[in-house]
mmCIF file of N, CA, C and O in Angstrom:
data_model
loop_
_atom_site.group_PDB
_atom_site.id
_atom_site.type_symbol
_atom_site.label_atom_id
_atom_site.label_comp_id
_atom_site.label_asym_id
_atom_site.label_seq_id
_atom_site.Cartn_x
_atom_site.Cartn_y
_atom_site.Cartn_z
ATOM 1 N N UNK K 294 15.117 -12.589 -11.594
ATOM 2 C CA UNK K 294 14.768 -11.577 -10.993
ATOM 3 C C UNK K 294 15.738 -10.749 -10.512
ATOM 4 O O UNK K 294 16.874 -11.011 -10.424
ATOM 5 N N UNK K 295 15.412 -9.295 -10.245
ATOM 6 C CA UNK K 295 16.365 -8.627 -9.550
ATOM 7 C C UNK K 295 16.745 -8.642 -8.156
ATOM 8 O O UNK K 295 17.518 -8.079 -7.564
ATOM 9 N N UNK K 296 15.821 -9.429 -7.497
ATOM 10 C CA UNK K 296 15.868 -9.550 -6.239
ATOM 11 C C UNK K 296 15.004 -8.652 -5.317
ATOM 12 O O UNK K 296 15.315 -8.551 -4.154
ATOM 13 N N UNK K 297 14.336 -7.863 -5.905
ATOM 14 C CA UNK K 297 13.490 -6.926 -5.191
ATOM 15 C C UNK K 297 12.237 -7.297 -5.085
ATOM 16 O O UNK K 297 11.533 -8.117 -6.153
ATOM 17 N N UNK K 298 11.816 -7.263 -3.693
ATOM 18 C CA UNK K 298 10.366 -7.711 -3.460
ATOM 19 C C UNK K 298 9.440 -6.371 -3.226
ATOM 20 O O UNK K 298 9.909 -5.395 -2.925
ATOM 21 N N UNK K 299 8.374 -6.465 -3.482
ATOM 22 C CA UNK K 299 7.389 -5.259 -3.662
ATOM 23 C C UNK K 299 5.865 -5.751 -3.096
ATOM 24 O O UNK K 299 5.639 -6.969 -3.140
ATOM 25 N N UNK K 300 5.045 -4.934 -2.536
ATOM 26 C CA UNK K 300 3.862 -5.233 -2.140
ATOM 27 C C UNK K 300 3.009 -4.001 -2.487
ATOM 28 O O UNK K 300 3.469 -3.047 -2.865
ATOM 29 N N UNK K 301 1.799 -4.390 -3.125
ATOM 30 C CA UNK K 301 0.742 -3.368 -3.361
ATOM 31 C C UNK K 301 -0.233 -3.290 -2.448
ATOM 32 O O UNK K 301 -1.080 -4.254 -2.129
ATOM 33 N N UNK K 302 -0.646 -2.184 -1.670
ATOM 34 C CA UNK K 302 -1.700 -2.191 -0.737
ATOM 35 C C UNK K 302 -3.042 -1.496 -1.463
ATOM 36 O O UNK K 302 -2.840 -0.463 -1.924
ATOM 37 N N UNK K 303 -3.836 -2.177 -1.114
ATOM 38 C CA UNK K 303 -5.289 -1.496 -1.913
ATOM 39 C C UNK K 303 -6.168 -1.155 -0.866
ATOM 40 O O UNK K 303 -6.351 -2.252 0.109
ATOM 41 N N UNK K 304 -6.740 0.118 -0.786
ATOM 42 C CA UNK K 304 -7.560 0.448 0.227
ATOM 43 C C UNK K 304 -9.037 0.106 -0.209
ATOM 44 O O UNK K 304 -9.513 0.930 -1.216
ATOM 45 N N UNK K 305 -9.495 -0.564 0.576
ATOM 46 C CA UNK K 305 -10.983 -1.217 0.138
ATOM 47 C C UNK K 305 -11.956 -0.134 0.248
ATOM 48 O O UNK K 305 -12.994 -0.021 -0.741
ATOM 49 N N UNK K 306 -11.865 0.831 1.301
ATOM 50 C CA UNK K 306 -12.918 1.848 1.432
ATOM 51 C C UNK K 306 -12.999 2.693 0.292
ATOM 52 O O UNK K 306 -14.020 2.992 -0.080
ATOM 53 N N UNK K 307 -11.684 3.212 -0.401
ATOM 54 C CA UNK K 307 -11.572 4.052 -1.483
ATOM 55 C C UNK K 307 -11.569 3.506 -2.755
ATOM 56 O O UNK K 307 -11.527 3.941 -3.904
ATOM 57 N N UNK K 308 -11.465 2.044 -2.741
ATOM 58 C CA UNK K 308 -11.308 1.254 -3.996
ATOM 59 C C UNK K 308 -10.074 1.860 -4.872
ATOM 60 O O UNK K 308 -10.167 2.295 -6.447
ATOM 61 N N UNK K 309 -8.862 2.000 -4.263
ATOM 62 C CA UNK K 309 -7.640 2.682 -4.816
ATOM 63 C C UNK K 309 -6.382 1.949 -4.292
ATOM 64 O O UNK K 309 -6.470 1.492 -3.202
ATOM 65 N N UNK K 310 -5.594 1.822 -5.319
ATOM 66 C CA UNK K 310 -4.223 1.119 -4.850
ATOM 67 C C UNK K 310 -3.375 2.171 -4.741
ATOM 68 O O UNK K 310 -3.041 3.279 -5.469
ATOM 69 N N UNK K 311 -2.520 1.957 -3.799
ATOM 70 C CA UNK K 311 -1.277 2.876 -3.247
ATOM 71 C C UNK K 311 -0.378 2.296 -4.203
ATOM 72 O O UNK K 311 -0.519 1.295 -4.983
ATOM 73 N N UNK K 312 0.857 3.291 -4.606
ATOM 74 C CA UNK K 312 1.813 3.013 -5.412
ATOM 75 C C UNK K 312 2.569 1.619 -4.885
ATOM 76 O O UNK K 312 2.839 1.585 -3.638
ATOM 77 N N UNK K 313 3.255 1.019 -5.422
ATOM 78 C CA UNK K 313 4.019 -0.296 -4.949
ATOM 79 C C UNK K 313 5.139 0.086 -4.030
ATOM 80 O O UNK K 313 5.764 1.159 -4.213
ATOM 81 N N UNK K 314 5.175 -0.690 -2.916
ATOM 82 C CA UNK K 314 6.247 -0.497 -1.883
ATOM 83 C C UNK K 314 7.467 -1.591 -2.074
ATOM 84 O O UNK K 314 7.197 -2.506 -2.424
ATOM 85 N N UNK K 315 8.699 -0.921 -2.715
ATOM 86 C CA UNK K 315 9.717 -1.824 -2.960
ATOM 87 C C UNK K 315 10.665 -1.959 -1.967
ATOM 88 O O UNK K 315 10.801 -1.164 -1.136
ATOM 89 N N UNK K 316 11.359 -3.411 -1.620
ATOM 90 C CA UNK K 316 12.025 -3.569 -0.682
ATOM 91 C C UNK K 316 13.281 -4.310 -1.276
ATOM 92 O O UNK K 316 13.284 -5.305 -1.593
ATOM 93 N N UNK K 317 14.260 -3.403 -1.378
ATOM 94 C CA UNK K 317 15.482 -3.850 -2.094
ATOM 95 C C UNK K 317 16.351 -4.910 -1.129
ATOM 96 O O UNK K 317 17.056 -5.684 -1.671
ATOM 97 N N UNK K 318 16.193 -4.691 0.289
ATOM 98 C CA UNK K 318 16.939 -5.765 1.230
ATOM 99 C C UNK K 318 16.256 -6.385 2.106
ATOM 100 O O UNK K 318 16.643 -7.012 3.246
ATOM 101 N N UNK K 319 15.015 -6.870 1.484
ATOM 102 C CA UNK K 319 14.227 -7.834 2.298
ATOM 103 C C UNK K 319 13.335 -6.777 3.252
ATOM 104 O O UNK K 319 13.275 -5.697 3.169
ATOM 105 N N UNK K 320 12.569 -7.519 4.136
ATOM 106 C CA UNK K 320 11.655 -6.898 5.149
ATOM 107 C C UNK K 320 10.467 -6.931 5.027
ATOM 108 O O UNK K 320 9.631 -6.259 5.714
ATOM 109 N N UNK K 321 10.039 -7.486 3.992
ATOM 110 C CA UNK K 321 8.436 -7.639 3.551
ATOM 111 C C UNK K 321 7.596 -8.354 4.564
ATOM 112 O O UNK K 321 6.650 -7.753 5.008
ATOM 113 N N UNK K 322 8.191 -9.252 5.018
ATOM 114 C CA UNK K 322 7.419 -10.162 6.070
ATOM 115 C C UNK K 322 7.272 -9.227 7.121
ATOM 116 O O UNK K 322 6.360 -9.234 7.851
ATOM 117 N N UNK K 323 8.350 -8.417 7.739
ATOM 118 C CA UNK K 323 8.328 -7.823 8.917
ATOM 119 C C UNK K 323 7.350 -6.577 8.748
ATOM 120 O O UNK K 323 6.563 -6.345 9.491
ATOM 121 N N UNK K 324 7.439 -6.032 7.676
ATOM 122 C CA UNK K 324 6.445 -4.905 7.189
ATOM 123 C C UNK K 324 5.114 -5.333 7.390
ATOM 124 O O UNK K 324 4.052 -4.674 8.033
ATOM 125 N N UNK K 325 4.580 -6.526 6.598
ATOM 126 C CA UNK K 325 3.561 -6.879 6.981
ATOM 127 C C UNK K 325 2.883 -7.454 7.979
ATOM 128 O O UNK K 325 1.799 -7.188 8.481
ATOM 129 N N UNK K 326 3.753 -7.794 8.833
ATOM 130 C CA UNK K 326 3.600 -8.331 10.345
ATOM 131 C C UNK K 326 3.123 -7.062 11.096
ATOM 132 O O UNK K 326 1.877 -6.915 12.001
ATOM 133 N N UNK K 327 3.989 -6.132 10.964
ATOM 134 C CA UNK K 327 3.799 -4.837 11.675
ATOM 135 C C UNK K 327 2.423 -4.065 11.218
ATOM 136 O O UNK K 327 1.304 -3.742 11.996
ATOM 137 N N UNK K 328 2.116 -4.214 10.050
ATOM 138 C CA UNK K 328 0.891 -3.529 9.416
ATOM 139 C C UNK K 328 -0.326 -4.339 9.762
ATOM 140 O O UNK K 328 -1.229 -3.767 10.180
ATOM 141 N N UNK K 329 -0.278 -5.861 10.029
ATOM 142 C CA UNK K 329 -1.664 -6.408 10.502
ATOM 143 C C UNK K 329 -1.899 -6.229 11.848
ATOM 144 O O UNK K 329 -2.891 -6.475 12.155
ATOM 145 N N UNK K 330 -0.639 -5.512 12.651
ATOM 146 C CA UNK K 330 -0.950 -5.166 14.017
ATOM 147 C C UNK K 330 -1.955 -3.826 14.089
ATOM 148 O O UNK K 330 -2.990 -3.887 14.837
ATOM 149 N N UNK K 331 -2.052 -3.305 13.042
ATOM 150 C CA UNK K 331 -2.943 -1.919 12.730
ATOM 151 C C UNK K 331 -4.140 -2.191 11.842
ATOM 152 O O UNK K 331 -4.985 -0.917 12.146
ATOM 153 N N UNK K 332 -4.203 -3.151 10.968
ATOM 154 C CA UNK K 332 -5.137 -3.036 9.840
ATOM 155 C C UNK K 332 -5.697 -4.364 9.799
ATOM 156 O O UNK K 332 -4.925 -5.214 10.017
ATOM 157 N N UNK K 333 -6.975 -4.527 9.305
ATOM 158 C CA UNK K 333 -7.294 -5.800 8.691
ATOM 159 C C UNK K 333 -6.688 -6.002 7.470
ATOM 160 O O UNK K 333 -7.098 -5.329 6.467
ATOM 161 N N UNK K 334 -5.773 -7.087 7.090
ATOM 162 C CA UNK K 334 -5.217 -7.004 5.678
ATOM 163 C C UNK K 334 -5.300 -8.768 5.285
ATOM 164 O O UNK K 334 -5.468 -9.529 6.000
ATOM 165 N N UNK K 335 -5.752 -8.626 3.870
ATOM 166 C CA UNK K 335 -6.119 -9.897 3.337
ATOM 167 C C UNK K 335 -5.183 -9.760 2.097
ATOM 168 O O UNK K 335 -5.253 -9.091 1.499
ATOM 169 N N UNK K 336 -4.488 -11.120 1.868
ATOM 170 C CA UNK K 336 -3.803 -10.986 0.618
ATOM 171 C C UNK K 336 -4.771 -11.597 -0.682
ATOM 172 O O UNK K 336 -5.953 -12.311 -0.511
ATOM 173 N N UNK K 337 -4.625 -10.710 -1.709
ATOM 174 C CA UNK K 337 -5.269 -11.099 -2.958
ATOM 175 C C UNK K 337 -5.375 -12.405 -3.458
ATOM 176 O O UNK K 337 -4.278 -12.996 -3.254
ATOM 177 N N UNK K 338 -6.216 -13.089 -3.792
ATOM 178 C CA UNK K 338 -6.601 -14.316 -4.476
ATOM 179 C C UNK K 338 -5.555 -14.169 -5.880
ATOM 180 O O UNK K 338 -5.204 -15.311 -6.371
ATOM 181 N N UNK K 339 -5.624 -13.096 -6.509
ATOM 182 C CA UNK K 339 -5.347 -13.180 -8.022
ATOM 183 C C UNK K 339 -4.124 -12.724 -8.187
ATOM 184 O O UNK K 339 -3.218 -12.898 -9.324
ATOM 185 N N UNK K 340 -3.117 -11.799 -6.972
ATOM 186 C CA UNK K 340 -1.805 -11.383 -7.176
ATOM 187 C C UNK K 340 -1.274 -11.302 -5.765
ATOM 188 O O UNK K 340 -1.512 -10.952 -4.667
ATOM 189 N N UNK K 341 -0.195 -12.466 -5.629
ATOM 190 C CA UNK K 341 0.379 -12.725 -4.325
ATOM 191 C C UNK K 341 1.211 -11.401 -3.771
ATOM 192 O O UNK K 341 1.539 -11.475 -2.500
ATOM 193 N N UNK K 342 1.439 -10.320 -4.504
ATOM 194 C CA UNK K 342 2.203 -8.987 -4.074
ATOM 195 C C UNK K 342 0.994 -8.045 -3.716
ATOM 196 O O UNK K 342 1.502 -7.116 -3.373
ATOM 197 N N UNK K 343 -0.331 -8.366 -3.818
ATOM 198 C CA UNK K 343 -1.249 -7.539 -3.405
ATOM 199 C C UNK K 343 -2.011 -7.873 -2.250
ATOM 200 O O UNK K 343 -2.419 -8.969 -2.071
ATOM 201 N N UNK K 344 -2.420 -6.774 -1.223
ATOM 202 C CA UNK K 344 -3.066 -6.745 -0.122
ATOM 203 C C UNK K 344 -4.076 -5.882 0.152
ATOM 204 O O UNK K 344 -3.627 -4.811 -0.329
ATOM 205 N N UNK K 345 -5.225 -6.415 0.538
ATOM 206 C CA UNK K 345 -6.337 -5.481 0.590
ATOM 207 C C UNK K 345 -6.587 -5.302 2.153
ATOM 208 O O UNK K 345 -6.336 -5.842 2.991
ATOM 209 N N UNK K 346 -6.541 -3.669 2.441
ATOM 210 C CA UNK K 346 -6.846 -3.337 3.697
ATOM 211 C C UNK K 346 -8.395 -3.020 3.835
ATOM 212 O O UNK K 346 -8.831 -2.300 2.891
ATOM 213 N N UNK K 347 -9.064 -3.680 4.655
ATOM 214 C CA UNK K 347 -10.319 -3.638 4.877
ATOM 215 C C UNK K 347 -10.746 -2.570 5.498
ATOM 216 O O UNK K 347 -11.630 -1.809 5.406
ATOM 217 N N UNK K 348 -10.129 -2.205 6.851
ATOM 218 C CA UNK K 348 -10.467 -1.100 7.772
ATOM 219 C C UNK K 348 -9.076 -0.299 7.965
ATOM 220 O O UNK K 348 -8.209 -1.209 8.530
ATOM 221 N N UNK K 349 -8.953 0.740 8.005
ATOM 222 C CA UNK K 349 -8.021 1.483 8.494
ATOM 223 C C UNK K 349 -8.386 2.200 9.754
ATOM 224 O O UNK K 349 -9.191 3.108 10.109
ATOM 225 N N UNK K 350 -7.174 2.119 10.819
ATOM 226 C CA UNK K 350 -7.268 2.730 11.841
ATOM 227 C C UNK K 350 -6.738 4.275 11.773
ATOM 228 O O UNK K 350 -6.236 4.669 10.710
ATOM 229 N N UNK K 351 -7.149 5.109 12.586
ATOM 230 C CA UNK K 351 -6.915 6.638 12.425
ATOM 231 C C UNK K 351 -5.127 6.889 12.408
ATOM 232 O O UNK K 351 -5.064 7.630 11.361
ATOM 233 N N UNK K 352 -4.733 6.296 13.242
ATOM 234 C CA UNK K 352 -3.066 6.565 12.981
ATOM 235 C C UNK K 352 -2.625 6.161 11.453
ATOM 236 O O UNK K 352 -1.877 6.997 10.723
ATOM 237 N N UNK K 353 -3.174 5.152 10.930
ATOM 238 C CA UNK K 353 -2.525 4.646 9.681
ATOM 239 C C UNK K 353 -3.334 5.471 8.597
ATOM 240 O O UNK K 353 -2.561 5.937 7.446
ATOM 241 N N UNK K 354 -4.785 5.740 8.786
ATOM 242 C CA UNK K 354 -5.306 6.821 7.967
ATOM 243 C C UNK K 354 -4.478 8.093 7.958
ATOM 244 O O UNK K 354 -4.542 8.804 6.663
ATOM 245 N N UNK K 355 -4.072 8.571 8.855
ATOM 246 C CA UNK K 355 -3.493 9.909 8.964
ATOM 247 C C UNK K 355 -1.951 9.729 8.205
ATOM 248 O O UNK K 355 -1.391 10.644 7.458
ATOM 249 N N UNK K 356 -1.383 8.702 8.203
ATOM 250 C CA UNK K 356 -0.024 8.344 7.820
ATOM 251 C C UNK K 356 -0.164 8.153 6.138
ATOM 252 O O UNK K 356 0.620 8.882 5.393
ATOM 253 N N UNK K 357 -1.331 7.516 5.775
ATOM 254 C CA UNK K 357 -1.227 7.337 4.195
ATOM 255 C C UNK K 357 -2.305 8.363 3.441
ATOM 256 O O UNK K 357 -2.207 8.590 2.424
ATOM 257 N N UNK K 358 -2.781 9.402 4.186
ATOM 258 C CA UNK K 358 -3.501 10.353 3.654
ATOM 259 C C UNK K 358 -2.833 11.374 2.653
ATOM 260 O O UNK K 358 -2.971 11.689 1.837
ATOM 261 N N UNK K 359 -1.627 11.670 3.061
ATOM 262 C CA UNK K 359 -0.648 12.451 2.205
ATOM 263 C C UNK K 359 -0.488 11.848 0.878
ATOM 264 O O UNK K 359 -0.564 12.348 -0.380
ATOM 265 N N UNK K 360 -0.321 10.549 0.928
ATOM 266 C CA UNK K 360 -0.100 9.712 -0.569
ATOM 267 C C UNK K 360 -1.189 9.729 -1.470
ATOM 268 O O UNK K 360 -1.078 9.974 -2.655
ATOM 269 N N UNK K 361 -2.525 9.385 -0.665
ATOM 270 C CA UNK K 361 -3.651 9.516 -1.365
ATOM 271 C C UNK K 361 -3.837 10.874 -1.899
ATOM 272 O O UNK K 361 -4.188 10.942 -3.011
ATOM 273 N N UNK K 362 -3.720 11.781 -1.205
ATOM 274 C CA UNK K 362 -3.947 13.279 -1.635
ATOM 275 C C UNK K 362 -3.101 13.435 -2.681
ATOM 276 O O UNK K 362 -3.693 14.236 -3.546
ATOM 277 N N UNK K 363 -1.821 13.006 -3.014
ATOM 278 C CA UNK K 363 -0.786 13.687 -3.927
ATOM 279 C C UNK K 363 -1.361 12.614 -5.249
ATOM 280 O O UNK K 363 -1.416 13.344 -6.317
ATOM 281 N N UNK K 364 -1.645 11.316 -5.010
ATOM 282 C CA UNK K 364 -2.305 10.730 -6.234
ATOM 283 C C UNK K 364 -3.568 11.187 -6.722
ATOM 284 O O UNK K 364 -3.760 11.475 -7.702
ATOM 285 N N UNK K 365 -4.526 11.975 -5.672
ATOM 286 C CA UNK K 365 -5.868 12.306 -6.325
ATOM 287 C C UNK K 365 -5.599 13.734 -7.132
ATOM 288 O O UNK K 365 -5.970 13.880 -8.125
ATOM 289 N N UNK K 366 -4.610 14.428 -6.536
ATOM 290 C CA UNK K 366 -4.023 15.745 -7.313
ATOM 291 C C UNK K 366 -3.426 15.419 -8.585
ATOM 292 O O UNK K 366 -3.608 16.053 -9.537
ATOM 293 N N UNK K 367 -2.766 14.198 -8.740
ATOM 294 C CA UNK K 367 -2.047 14.290 -10.129
ATOM 295 C C UNK K 367 -2.939 13.564 -10.960
ATOM 296 O O UNK K 367 -3.081 13.735 -12.128
ATOM 297 N N UNK K 368 -4.024 12.898 -10.477
ATOM 298 C CA UNK K 368 -4.991 12.426 -11.320
ATOM 299 C C UNK K 368 -6.097 13.572 -11.927
ATOM 300 O O UNK K 368 -6.193 13.659 -13.045
ATOM 301 N N UNK K 369 -6.149 14.605 -11.192
ATOM 302 C CA UNK K 369 -7.081 15.716 -11.402
ATOM 303 C C UNK K 369 -6.381 16.736 -12.349
ATOM 304 O O UNK K 369 -6.638 17.289 -13.499
ATOM 305 N N UNK K 370 -4.713 16.977 -12.332
ATOM 306 C CA UNK K 370 -4.179 17.693 -13.028
ATOM 307 C C UNK K 370 -3.640 17.028 -14.457
ATOM 308 O O UNK K 370 -3.289 17.756 -14.960
ATOM 309 N N UNK K 371 -3.627 15.713 -14.291
ATOM 310 C CA UNK K 371 -2.972 15.100 -15.367
ATOM 311 C C UNK K 371 -1.308 15.140 -15.417
ATOM 312 O O UNK K 371 -0.812 15.088 -16.316
ATOM 313 N N UNK K 372 -0.738 15.466 -14.385
ATOM 314 C CA UNK K 372 0.821 15.846 -14.030
ATOM 315 C C UNK K 372 1.262 15.066 -13.165
ATOM 316 O O UNK K 372 1.443 15.157 -11.918
ATOM 317 N N UNK K 373 1.616 13.644 -13.586
ATOM 318 C CA UNK K 373 2.146 12.869 -12.751
ATOM 319 C C UNK K 373 3.793 13.305 -12.225
ATOM 320 O O UNK K 373 4.563 13.868 -13.268
ATOM 321 N N UNK K 374 4.198 13.178 -11.055
ATOM 322 C CA UNK K 374 5.487 13.531 -10.635
ATOM 323 C C UNK K 374 6.152 12.513 -10.201
ATOM 324 O O UNK K 374 5.632 11.444 -9.608
ATOM 325 N N UNK K 375 7.349 12.468 -10.566
ATOM 326 C CA UNK K 375 8.308 11.249 -9.997
ATOM 327 C C UNK K 375 9.112 11.645 -9.015
ATOM 328 O O UNK K 375 9.408 12.637 -8.804
#
C-alpha cells in the first residue's frame, strides 16, 4: 500500500457519496472522532472505509453543500472537473 488512508462519507438523506477524503499523514481517527460530535455516523458493513451519515446538523450541511452542489452540476453538464 501507499500508506494513504481514506474515508468515503455517504449522505443517507440524499443517497449520495461524497468524493473520498484522503489522509496522507494520518489523522483519520481524529477526523472521525470530531465528525461524530456533529453527526450520527455509522460504519458500513460492506466497506471498512465507508461511513454513513444519518442526520446532518445545520453547520455540517452548510459546509458540505458546496461539495454536493458541485457534484450535482458536474453530473448535469457531464463535465467533471479535476
